[in-house]
Coordinates of C-alpha atoms and ligand atoms in Angstrom, one line a residue:
M7 CA -27.3 -33.9 2.0
A8 CA -25.0 -31.2 3.4
E9 CA -22.6 -29.7 0.8
N10 CA -18.9 -30.4 1.7
F11 CA -16.1 -27.9 1.7
D12 CA -12.5 -27.8 2.9
A13 CA -13.2 -24.5 4.5
I14 CA -16.3 -22.4 5.2
I15 CA -15.9 -18.7 6.1
V16 CA -18.8 -17.4 8.1
G17 CA -19.2 -13.7 7.3
G18 CA -18.1 -12.0 4.1
G19 CA -16.4 -8.9 5.4
H20 CA -13.0 -8.0 3.9
N21 CA -11.2 -10.3 6.3
G22 CA -13.4 -13.3 5.5
L23 CA -12.9 -12.6 1.8
I24 CA -9.1 -12.4 2.2
A25 CA -9.1 -15.6 4.2
A26 CA -11.1 -17.3 1.4
C27 CA -8.7 -16.1 -1.3
Y28 CA -5.6 -17.3 0.5
L29 CA -7.2 -20.7 1.0
A30 CA -8.5 -21.0 -2.5
K31 CA -5.1 -20.0 -3.9
A32 CA -3.7 -22.9 -1.9
G33 CA -6.1 -25.2 -3.8
K34 CA -8.8 -25.6 -1.1
K35 CA -12.5 -25.8 -1.8
V36 CA -14.0 -22.8 -0.1
A37 CA -17.4 -21.2 0.6
V38 CA -18.2 -17.8 2.1
L39 CA -21.6 -17.4 3.8
E40 CA -22.8 -13.9 4.2
K41 CA -26.0 -12.9 5.9
N42 CA -26.5 -9.6 4.0
S43 CA -27.3 -9.3 0.3
E44 CA -24.0 -7.5 -0.2
F45 CA -20.5 -8.7 0.8
G46 CA -18.0 -6.4 2.5
G47 CA -19.4 -5.8 6.0
A48 CA -17.9 -2.6 7.3
T49 CA -16.0 -2.0 4.0
T50 CA -18.9 -1.3 1.7
S51 CA -19.5 1.7 -0.6
V52 CA -23.0 2.7 -1.4
N53 CA -25.2 5.3 -3.1
A54 CA -26.8 6.3 0.2
F55 CA -29.1 9.0 -1.1
S56 CA -31.8 8.5 -3.8
G57 CA -31.0 10.3 -7.0
I58 CA -27.4 11.2 -5.9
S59 CA -24.7 9.2 -7.6
A60 CA -22.0 9.4 -4.9
K61 CA -20.5 6.1 -3.8
L62 CA -19.9 6.7 -0.1
S63 CA -17.7 4.6 2.0
R64 CA -20.6 4.0 4.3
Y65 CA -18.7 2.7 7.4
S66 CA -14.8 2.6 7.2
Y67 CA -13.2 5.2 5.0
L68 CA -9.4 5.4 5.3
V69 CA -6.7 2.7 4.9
A70 CA -3.4 2.4 6.8
L71 CA -3.3 -1.1 8.3
L72 CA -3.7 -3.2 5.2
P73 CA -0.2 -4.6 4.5
D74 CA 1.2 -4.1 1.0
Q75 CA 2.2 -7.7 1.3
I76 CA -1.4 -8.9 1.2
I77 CA -2.1 -6.8 -1.9
A78 CA 1.0 -8.3 -3.5
D79 CA 0.2 -11.9 -2.4
L80 CA -3.3 -11.7 -3.8
Q81 CA -2.3 -9.5 -6.8
I82 CA -5.4 -7.4 -6.5
N83 CA -5.7 -3.9 -8.1
F84 CA -6.6 -1.9 -5.0
K85 CA -5.1 1.5 -4.8
T86 CA -4.9 4.2 -2.1
L87 CA -3.9 7.8 -2.4
S88 CA -1.8 10.0 0.0
R89 CA -3.3 13.2 1.4
K90 CA -0.9 16.2 1.5
V91 CA -2.6 17.5 4.6
S92 CA -2.5 15.3 7.7
S93 CA -4.9 17.4 9.8
Y94 CA -6.4 20.8 10.4
T95 CA -7.7 21.8 13.8
P96 CA -9.8 24.9 14.1
V97 CA -9.5 26.8 17.4
A98 CA -11.7 29.9 17.8
D99 CA -10.9 32.0 14.7
T100 CA -7.5 30.4 13.9
G101 CA -6.3 26.9 13.5
I102 CA -3.4 24.4 13.3
L103 CA -2.4 22.9 9.9
I104 CA -0.2 19.8 9.9
N105 CA 1.0 18.3 6.7
R106 CA 1.7 14.6 6.2
T107 CA 5.3 15.3 5.8
F108 CA 6.2 17.5 8.8
D109 CA 7.5 20.5 6.9
D110 CA 8.2 24.2 7.6
E111 CA 4.5 25.0 7.1
S112 CA 3.5 22.5 9.9
R113 CA 6.2 23.8 12.2
T114 CA 5.2 27.4 11.7
S115 CA 1.6 26.6 12.3
I116 CA 2.3 24.8 15.6
D117 CA 4.8 27.4 16.7
M118 CA 2.4 30.3 16.0
F119 CA -0.5 28.6 17.8
A120 CA 1.6 27.5 20.8
G121 CA 3.6 30.6 21.1
N122 CA 6.8 28.6 21.4
T123 CA 8.9 26.0 19.6
N124 CA 8.7 23.3 22.2
E125 CA 5.5 21.7 20.9
A126 CA 6.8 21.3 17.3
D127 CA 10.1 19.9 18.7
G128 CA 8.1 17.5 20.9
W129 CA 6.0 16.5 17.9
Q130 CA 9.0 15.6 15.8
K131 CA 10.7 13.7 18.7
F132 CA 7.6 11.8 19.7
Y133 CA 6.7 10.7 16.2
R134 CA 10.3 9.8 15.4
R135 CA 10.3 7.4 18.3
M136 CA 6.9 6.0 17.5
A137 CA 8.1 5.4 13.9
I138 CA 10.9 3.2 15.1
F139 CA 8.5 1.2 17.2
A140 CA 6.1 0.8 14.2
E141 CA 8.9 0.0 11.7
R142 CA 10.1 -2.9 13.9
V143 CA 6.7 -4.3 14.8
A144 CA 4.9 -4.0 11.4
P145 CA 6.9 -6.8 9.7
T146 CA 5.7 -9.3 12.4
M147 CA 2.0 -8.9 11.6
L148 CA 1.7 -11.6 8.9
K149 CA 4.0 -14.1 10.7
P150 CA 3.2 -16.3 13.7
L151 CA 2.2 -14.2 16.7
P152 CA 5.4 -13.1 18.6
T153 CA 5.7 -13.1 22.3
E154 CA 5.9 -10.0 24.3
S155 CA 9.5 -10.8 25.2
E156 CA 10.4 -11.0 21.5
I157 CA 8.7 -7.6 20.8
R158 CA 10.3 -6.0 23.8
E159 CA 13.7 -7.1 22.5
L160 CA 12.9 -5.9 19.0
V161 CA 12.0 -2.4 20.1
G162 CA 14.2 -2.0 23.1
D163 CA 13.3 -1.3 26.8
D164 CA 13.0 2.5 26.4
L165 CA 10.4 2.4 23.6
W166 CA 8.6 -0.5 25.2
D167 CA 8.3 1.5 28.5
E168 CA 7.2 4.6 26.7
F169 CA 4.5 3.1 24.4
V170 CA 3.4 -0.1 26.2
V171 CA 4.1 0.2 29.9
E172 CA 3.4 3.9 30.6
P173 CA -0.1 5.2 30.1
L174 CA -0.4 7.2 26.9
S175 CA -1.5 10.2 29.1
K176 CA 1.9 10.1 30.8
T177 CA 3.9 9.8 27.6
L178 CA 2.0 12.6 26.0
D179 CA 2.8 14.8 29.0
K180 CA 6.5 14.1 28.4
Y181 CA 6.5 15.6 24.9
F182 CA 3.6 18.1 24.9
A183 CA 2.3 20.9 27.2
N184 CA -0.3 22.4 24.9
D185 CA -3.8 21.0 25.5
V186 CA -4.9 21.3 21.8
I187 CA -1.7 19.7 20.4
K188 CA -1.8 16.9 22.9
G189 CA -5.4 16.3 21.9
I190 CA -4.6 16.0 18.2
V191 CA -2.0 13.3 19.1
L192 CA -4.4 11.5 21.5
T193 CA -7.2 11.0 19.0
D194 CA -5.4 8.1 17.4
G195 CA -5.6 6.4 20.8
L196 CA -9.4 6.8 20.9
I197 CA -10.8 6.2 17.5
G198 CA -13.2 3.2 17.9
T199 CA -12.2 2.8 21.6
F200 CA -14.2 4.1 24.5
A201 CA -11.3 5.0 26.9
S202 CA -9.6 7.7 28.8
A203 CA -6.0 8.6 27.9
T204 CA -5.0 7.0 31.2
E205 CA -6.2 3.6 30.2
R206 CA -4.3 0.8 28.6
A207 CA -6.9 0.5 25.8
A208 CA -5.7 3.9 24.6
N209 CA -2.1 2.7 24.3
I210 CA -3.3 -0.3 22.2
C211 CA -5.6 1.7 20.0
F212 CA -2.8 4.3 19.5
L213 CA -0.3 1.6 18.4
Y214 CA -2.8 0.3 15.8
H215 CA -3.3 3.7 14.4
L216 CA 0.5 4.3 13.9
I217 CA 1.7 0.9 12.9
G218 CA 0.3 0.3 9.4
N219 CA 3.0 -0.8 6.9
G220 CA 5.5 0.5 9.4
I221 CA 4.6 4.1 8.6
G222 CA 1.0 4.5 9.9
E223 CA -0.1 6.7 7.0
W224 CA -3.9 6.9 6.5
K225 CA -4.7 6.9 2.8
V226 CA -7.8 7.4 0.7
P227 CA -9.0 4.2 -1.0
V228 CA -9.5 5.0 -4.7
G229 CA -13.1 4.4 -5.7
G230 CA -14.1 4.3 -2.0
M231 CA -13.7 1.5 0.5
G232 CA -16.0 -0.8 -1.5
S233 CA -13.4 -1.0 -4.2
L234 CA -11.4 -3.4 -2.0
V235 CA -14.4 -5.7 -1.8
T236 CA -15.0 -5.5 -5.5
E237 CA -11.4 -6.6 -6.1
L238 CA -11.6 -9.4 -3.5
L239 CA -14.9 -10.7 -4.9
S240 CA -13.5 -10.7 -8.4
L241 CA -10.5 -12.7 -7.3
A242 CA -12.6 -15.1 -5.2
R243 CA -14.8 -15.8 -8.2
S244 CA -11.8 -16.5 -10.4
L245 CA -10.6 -18.9 -7.8
E246 CA -14.0 -20.6 -7.8
V247 CA -14.9 -19.7 -4.2
S248 CA -18.6 -20.3 -3.6
L249 CA -19.9 -16.9 -2.6
L250 CA -23.3 -17.2 -0.9
A251 CA -25.0 -14.0 0.0
E252 CA -28.3 -13.8 2.0
T253 CA -27.1 -16.9 3.9
Y254 CA -27.5 -16.3 7.6
V255 CA -25.6 -18.8 9.6
S256 CA -27.6 -19.9 12.7
K257 CA -25.4 -22.7 14.1
I258 CA -21.8 -24.0 14.0
M259 CA -21.0 -27.4 15.5
D260 CA -17.7 -29.1 15.8
A261 CA -18.7 -32.7 15.2
G262 CA -15.2 -34.1 15.8
D263 CA -14.3 -35.2 12.2
C264 CA -15.8 -32.1 10.6
V265 CA -17.7 -28.9 11.4
I266 CA -21.4 -28.6 10.6
V267 CA -22.6 -25.2 9.6
E268 CA -26.4 -24.6 9.5
S269 CA -27.7 -21.7 7.6
S270 CA -31.0 -20.1 6.7
S271 CA -31.0 -22.0 3.4
K272 CA -29.2 -25.3 4.1
S273 CA -26.5 -27.3 6.0
F274 CA -22.9 -27.5 5.1
K275 CA -20.0 -29.6 6.2
A276 CA -16.4 -28.3 6.4
R277 CA -13.1 -29.6 7.5
V278 CA -12.4 -26.2 9.1
V279 CA -14.4 -23.1 9.7
I280 CA -13.2 -19.5 9.8
A281 CA -15.4 -17.0 11.6
G282 CA -15.2 -13.7 9.7
C283 CA -18.0 -12.5 12.0
S284 CA -17.2 -11.3 15.5
P285 CA -16.1 -13.6 18.4
H286 CA -19.4 -12.5 20.0
T287 CA -21.4 -13.9 17.1
L288 CA -19.3 -17.0 16.9
A289 CA -19.9 -17.7 20.6
K290 CA -23.6 -17.5 20.0
L291 CA -23.4 -19.8 17.0
T292 CA -21.4 -22.4 18.9
G293 CA -23.5 -22.1 22.1
D294 CA -20.7 -20.6 24.1
T295 CA -20.7 -17.6 26.4
P296 CA -20.0 -14.4 24.4
P297 CA -16.9 -12.5 25.5
K298 CA -17.5 -9.2 27.2
S299 CA -16.1 -6.1 25.5
L300 CA -16.3 -2.3 25.3
D301 CA -19.3 -0.7 23.7
G302 CA -18.8 0.7 20.3
S303 CA -18.6 4.4 21.0
Q304 CA -18.9 6.3 17.8
L305 CA -21.5 7.8 15.5
K306 CA -20.8 7.8 11.8
M307 CA -22.2 10.6 9.6
N308 CA -22.1 10.7 5.8
M309 CA -22.9 13.8 3.8
V310 CA -23.0 15.0 0.3
L311 CA -22.5 18.7 -0.1
T312 CA -23.2 21.1 -3.0
K313 CA -20.1 23.1 -1.9
L314 CA -17.5 23.1 0.9
P315 CA -18.3 25.6 3.7
R316 CA -16.0 28.6 4.2
L317 CA -14.1 28.8 7.5
K318 CA -13.9 31.7 10.0
S319 CA -10.1 31.1 10.2
G320 CA -9.9 32.1 6.5
I321 CA -8.1 28.9 5.5
D322 CA -9.0 27.5 2.1
P323 CA -11.7 24.8 2.8
R324 CA -10.0 22.6 0.1
V325 CA -7.0 22.5 2.4
A326 CA -8.8 22.3 5.7
F327 CA -11.1 19.4 4.8
S328 CA -8.6 17.3 2.8
G329 CA -6.9 16.0 5.8
T330 CA -8.4 15.0 9.1
F331 CA -10.5 18.0 10.4
H332 CA -10.6 17.9 14.2
I333 CA -13.6 19.3 16.0
D334 CA -13.4 19.9 19.7
E335 CA -10.7 17.3 20.3
S336 CA -8.3 19.1 22.7
Y337 CA -7.0 16.7 25.4
Q338 CA -9.3 18.2 28.0
Q339 CA -12.3 18.1 25.8
L340 CA -11.7 14.5 25.0
E341 CA -11.3 13.6 28.7
D342 CA -14.3 15.6 29.7
A343 CA -16.5 14.0 27.0
F344 CA -15.3 10.5 28.1
I345 CA -16.2 11.2 31.8
E346 CA -19.7 12.5 30.9
A347 CA -20.4 9.6 28.5
K348 CA -19.2 7.1 31.1
A349 CA -21.7 8.6 33.5
G350 CA -24.5 8.0 31.0
E351 CA -24.8 11.5 29.7
I352 CA -24.5 12.8 26.2
P353 CA -21.3 15.0 26.3
G354 CA -22.1 18.8 26.3
V355 CA -19.2 19.2 23.8
I356 CA -18.9 16.2 21.5
P357 CA -15.4 15.6 19.9
A358 CA -15.5 14.5 16.3
E359 CA -13.3 14.4 13.2
M360 CA -14.0 14.3 9.5
Y361 CA -12.5 14.5 6.1
C362 CA -13.6 15.1 2.5
H363 CA -12.9 12.0 0.4
T364 CA -13.6 13.7 -2.9
L365 CA -10.8 16.3 -2.5
T366 CA -8.4 13.4 -2.9
D367 CA -10.5 11.0 -5.1
P368 CA -13.4 12.6 -7.0
S369 CA -14.0 9.3 -8.8
I370 CA -16.7 8.3 -6.3
L371 CA -18.9 11.1 -7.7
S372 CA -20.7 10.9 -11.1
E373 CA -19.3 13.3 -13.7
D374 CA -22.3 15.5 -13.3
L375 CA -21.8 15.9 -9.6
Q376 CA -18.0 16.5 -10.1
K377 CA -18.8 19.2 -12.7
A378 CA -21.3 20.8 -10.3
G379 CA -18.6 21.0 -7.6
A380 CA -20.2 18.5 -5.2
Q381 CA -18.1 17.1 -2.3
T382 CA -18.6 14.4 0.4
L383 CA -18.0 14.6 4.1
T384 CA -17.4 11.7 6.4
V385 CA -17.7 12.4 10.2
F386 CA -16.6 10.1 12.9
V387 CA -18.0 11.1 16.3
L388 CA -16.2 10.1 19.5
H389 CA -17.3 9.2 23.0
T390 CA -20.9 8.3 22.1
P391 CA -21.1 4.8 23.4
A392 CA -24.0 2.4 22.6
A393 CA -25.3 2.8 26.2
L394 CA -26.3 6.4 25.5
F395 CA -28.8 5.2 22.9
D396 CA -30.3 2.2 24.6
D397 CA -33.3 4.3 25.7
N398 CA -35.0 6.9 23.4
H399 CA -32.7 5.9 20.6
D400 CA -34.1 8.2 17.9
A401 CA -34.4 11.3 20.1
R402 CA -30.9 10.8 21.5
K403 CA -29.5 10.2 18.0
S404 CA -31.0 13.5 16.8
L405 CA -29.7 15.3 19.9
V406 CA -26.1 14.0 19.3
A407 CA -26.2 14.9 15.6
K408 CA -27.5 18.4 16.4
R409 CA -24.7 19.0 19.0
V410 CA -22.0 17.7 16.6
L411 CA -23.2 19.9 13.7
A412 CA -23.5 22.9 16.1
G413 CA -19.9 22.2 17.2
L414 CA -18.7 22.2 13.6
N415 CA -20.7 25.3 12.8
R416 CA -18.8 27.3 15.4
Y417 CA -15.8 27.2 13.1
L418 CA -17.7 27.9 9.8
I419 CA -19.0 31.0 8.0
D420 CA -21.5 28.9 6.0
P421 CA -23.5 26.6 8.4
I422 CA -23.0 23.0 7.2
E423 CA -26.8 22.6 6.8
S424 CA -26.7 25.3 4.0
C425 CA -24.2 23.2 2.1
L426 CA -26.0 19.9 2.1
A427 CA -27.2 18.5 -1.3
L428 CA -30.8 17.4 -1.5
D429 CA -31.9 13.9 -2.6
A430 CA -34.6 13.0 -5.1
A431 CA -37.2 13.6 -2.5
G432 CA -35.8 17.0 -1.5
K433 CA -34.3 15.7 1.8
P434 CA -30.8 16.8 2.9
C435 CA -28.1 14.3 2.1
I436 CA -27.0 13.3 5.6
E437 CA -27.1 9.8 7.1
I438 CA -26.2 8.9 10.6
K439 CA -25.3 5.5 12.1
T440 CA -25.4 4.8 15.8
P441 CA -23.7 1.8 17.4
Q442 CA -27.1 0.1 17.6
E443 CA -27.6 0.6 13.9
L444 CA -24.1 -0.8 13.1
E445 CA -25.0 -3.9 15.1
R446 CA -28.3 -4.4 13.3
E447 CA -26.9 -3.8 9.8
I448 CA -23.5 -5.5 9.9
G449 CA -23.4 -7.4 13.2
L450 CA -20.8 -5.3 15.0
P451 CA -21.4 -6.3 18.7
R452 CA -22.8 -3.1 20.4
G453 CA -21.4 -1.3 17.4
N454 CA -17.8 -2.1 18.3
I455 CA -15.9 -1.4 15.1
F456 CA -13.2 -3.8 16.0
H457 CA -15.6 -6.7 16.9
G458 CA -14.3 -6.5 20.5
D459 CA -11.5 -4.9 22.6
L460 CA -8.2 -4.5 20.7
E461 CA -5.2 -6.4 22.0
F462 CA -1.5 -5.6 21.5
P463 CA -0.2 -7.5 18.5
W464 CA 1.7 -10.0 20.5
K465 CA 1.0 -12.7 23.1
T466 CA 2.1 -13.4 26.7
N467 CA 5.2 -15.7 26.9
D468 CA 3.1 -18.7 28.0
D469 CA 0.3 -18.4 25.4
P470 CA 0.3 -21.6 23.3
R471 CA -1.5 -20.0 20.3
K472 CA 0.5 -19.8 17.2
W473 CA -1.5 -17.3 15.1
G474 CA -3.9 -15.7 17.6
T475 CA -6.8 -17.0 15.6
E476 CA -7.3 -20.3 17.4
T477 CA -10.4 -21.2 19.4
K478 CA -11.1 -24.1 21.8
S479 CA -12.2 -26.1 18.8
P480 CA -9.2 -27.3 16.7
R481 CA -11.3 -26.9 13.5
I482 CA -12.7 -23.4 14.2
F483 CA -10.7 -20.2 13.8
I484 CA -11.4 -16.5 14.3
G485 CA -10.6 -14.6 11.1
G486 CA -12.4 -11.4 11.5
A487 CA -11.4 -8.2 13.3
G488 CA -11.8 -9.9 16.7
A489 CA -8.6 -12.0 16.3
V490 CA -5.5 -10.9 18.2
R491 CA -4.2 -8.8 15.4
G492 CA -7.5 -7.9 13.9
G493 CA -9.3 -4.5 14.1
G494 CA -9.6 -2.1 11.2
V495 CA -9.3 -2.6 7.5
S496 CA -6.2 -4.7 7.5
G497 CA -6.9 -8.2 6.2
I498 CA -4.3 -9.3 8.7
S499 CA -6.7 -11.5 10.7
G500 CA -8.0 -13.0 7.5
Q501 CA -4.5 -13.9 6.4
N502 CA -3.5 -15.1 9.9
A503 CA -6.6 -17.4 10.1
A504 CA -6.0 -18.7 6.6
M505 CA -2.4 -19.6 7.5
A506 CA -3.6 -21.3 10.7
A507 CA -6.4 -23.2 8.8
L508 CA -4.0 -24.3 6.1
E509 CA -1.6 -25.8 8.7
R510 CA -4.5 -27.6 10.4
L511 CA -5.8 -28.9 7.0
S512 CA -2.5 -30.4 6.4
E513 CA -2.7 -32.3 9.7
I514 CA -6.3 -33.5 9.7
K515 CA -8.6 -35.5 7.3
Ligands
FAD1604 C1 -18.3 3.5 11.1 C2 -17.0 2.8 11.0 C3 -15.8 3.5 10.6 C4 -14.6 2.8 10.5 N1 -13.6 3.4 9.9 C5 -12.4 2.8 9.7 C6 -11.4 3.3 8.9 O1 -11.5 4.4 8.4 N2 -10.3 2.6 8.7 C7 -10.1 1.3 9.3 O2 -9.1 0.7 9.1 N3 -11.1 0.8 10.0 C8 -12.3 1.4 10.2 N4 -13.3 0.8 10.8 C9 -13.1 -0.6 11.3 C10 -13.1 -1.6 10.2 O3 -14.1 -1.2 9.2 C11 -13.5 -3.0 10.8 O4 -12.7 -3.3 11.9 C12 -13.3 -4.0 9.7 O5 -13.8 -3.6 8.5 C13 -13.8 -5.3 10.1 O6 -13.7 -6.2 9.0 P1 -14.1 -7.7 9.1 O7 -14.0 -8.3 7.8 O8 -13.3 -8.4 10.2 O9 -15.6 -7.8 9.7 P2 -16.9 -7.1 9.2 O10 -16.6 -6.1 8.1 O11 -17.7 -6.7 10.4 O12 -17.7 -8.3 8.4 C14 -18.3 -9.3 9.1 C15 -19.4 -9.9 8.2 O13 -20.0 -11.0 8.9 C16 -21.3 -11.0 8.5 N5 -22.1 -11.8 9.5 C17 -22.2 -11.6 10.9 N6 -22.9 -12.5 11.4 C18 -23.2 -13.4 10.4 C19 -24.0 -14.7 10.4 N7 -24.5 -15.2 11.5 N8 -24.1 -15.3 9.2 C20 -23.5 -14.8 8.1 N9 -22.8 -13.7 8.1 C21 -22.7 -13.0 9.2 C22 -21.7 -9.5 8.6 O14 -22.9 -9.2 7.9 C23 -20.5 -8.9 7.9 O15 -20.6 -8.8 6.5 C24 -14.5 1.4 10.8 C25 -15.7 0.8 11.2 C26 -16.9 1.4 11.3 C27 -18.1 0.7 11.7

């Protein structure tokens, strides 16, 4: 006999868990089926190295997109901390320091580097305009999907043209002349997206990086990203959600009056199903053709260090590494790397960025490690698409890692290798995840961290979808990052899918 539920969530990432909590709070009988032994998907924290008690945010690591409203609705105790430093960009033996609040120190740093005041002026103008766009669009994210005409009216024609119609490359040219400064701004258009600054995908990715809670501030999750999952699981348990780990879903079938979900252990029946997995996985489970999307294009590295390396520029490493540390991310370096990677070659100079979680939140380390001065480093490597690793995976992975570390070492007095802690077996504490490994471990299609191509958070004027989570089956919804307003650690698609499912549940048997 199949077990019956009002709603089954396939995939227990943070979005799936958020959808489950909203539905259970509304009194529905809910189950979450997760193929892995741990819930959380791309939002897990782990002790990645034997004998080293450091809870690393293994995949995602910073939070901006998660609306405060979701935290308030679910009353979970998930906290994030601001970083004083927004970014540090080493260039030769000097560097650019930009604080989160654009202050005199940031202005002086940019002026000194650029040799004029135009770049800092451009910075302030550009981000002021983007802030207006973000402030106006962010409040729409948990409501039914607006149309593009509605958003255009909300932001006005000028901002619409600047951030939606014009390629990001052109808008950046309007405000900045310096290649390095332009690159610092551009990175937000490329994180998780394999695109040139001239492509629409960069505009979309950029908007997502700046829109969170109307301010786009990237904060450090206290206790690591896994603490979000811990909170959601605890709420789900208290709401009597059935949480079934190690339950691989192999088939989803809309049977007309219910949905049948087959798993590795047994069959289930549900009035509605929310796919917390990717649209690609959902299509395979329903027997449809999977959508085509961009390759995931990043390598993720996690390290534990015995000490922070000193920098050639002389800046205090505790300042340089507490914000986002940009490595070889000038505009031209980003464009060159994209062109090389698109041609199937590992870029000669590989752009990357990183930050040190423990400078803001040491609680992810054991007391002993804290006392010993240990730190963590999280590196996000750009323009390394899955296609580069299809052949000779392991050799190419080593080559990319070597090149990235060499790139970083150019700016350091102490080579990063000399700072790595050793695990119980005496091996350096560094782990590297390619797009292929992300697909194997947590089901991201071709390692795409957003489950597919990001879309602008609105719909065309003739699109009949209400929430952007609908599929061709009236009983099946997309609730993971691949929904229209998914992507990133936001919970928005989970909430959107739960709202759509609740409406449907009120209409059907
Ligand atoms: C390396 C990396 C760094 C990132 N950094 C950031 C960041 O700093 N900030 C940010 O906002 N975003 C970041 N992201 C993106 C963000 O983590 C994801 O977009 C988001 O977490 C996706 O959440 P989700 O709940 O929709 O899906 P997922 O977290 O992908 O969860 C989907 C779940 O479905 C399960 N599943 C799949 N198939 C099946 C099946 N057949 N049966 C049962 N279960 C199944 C998977 O095991 C997984 O647990 C990063 C992602 C990666 C990979």
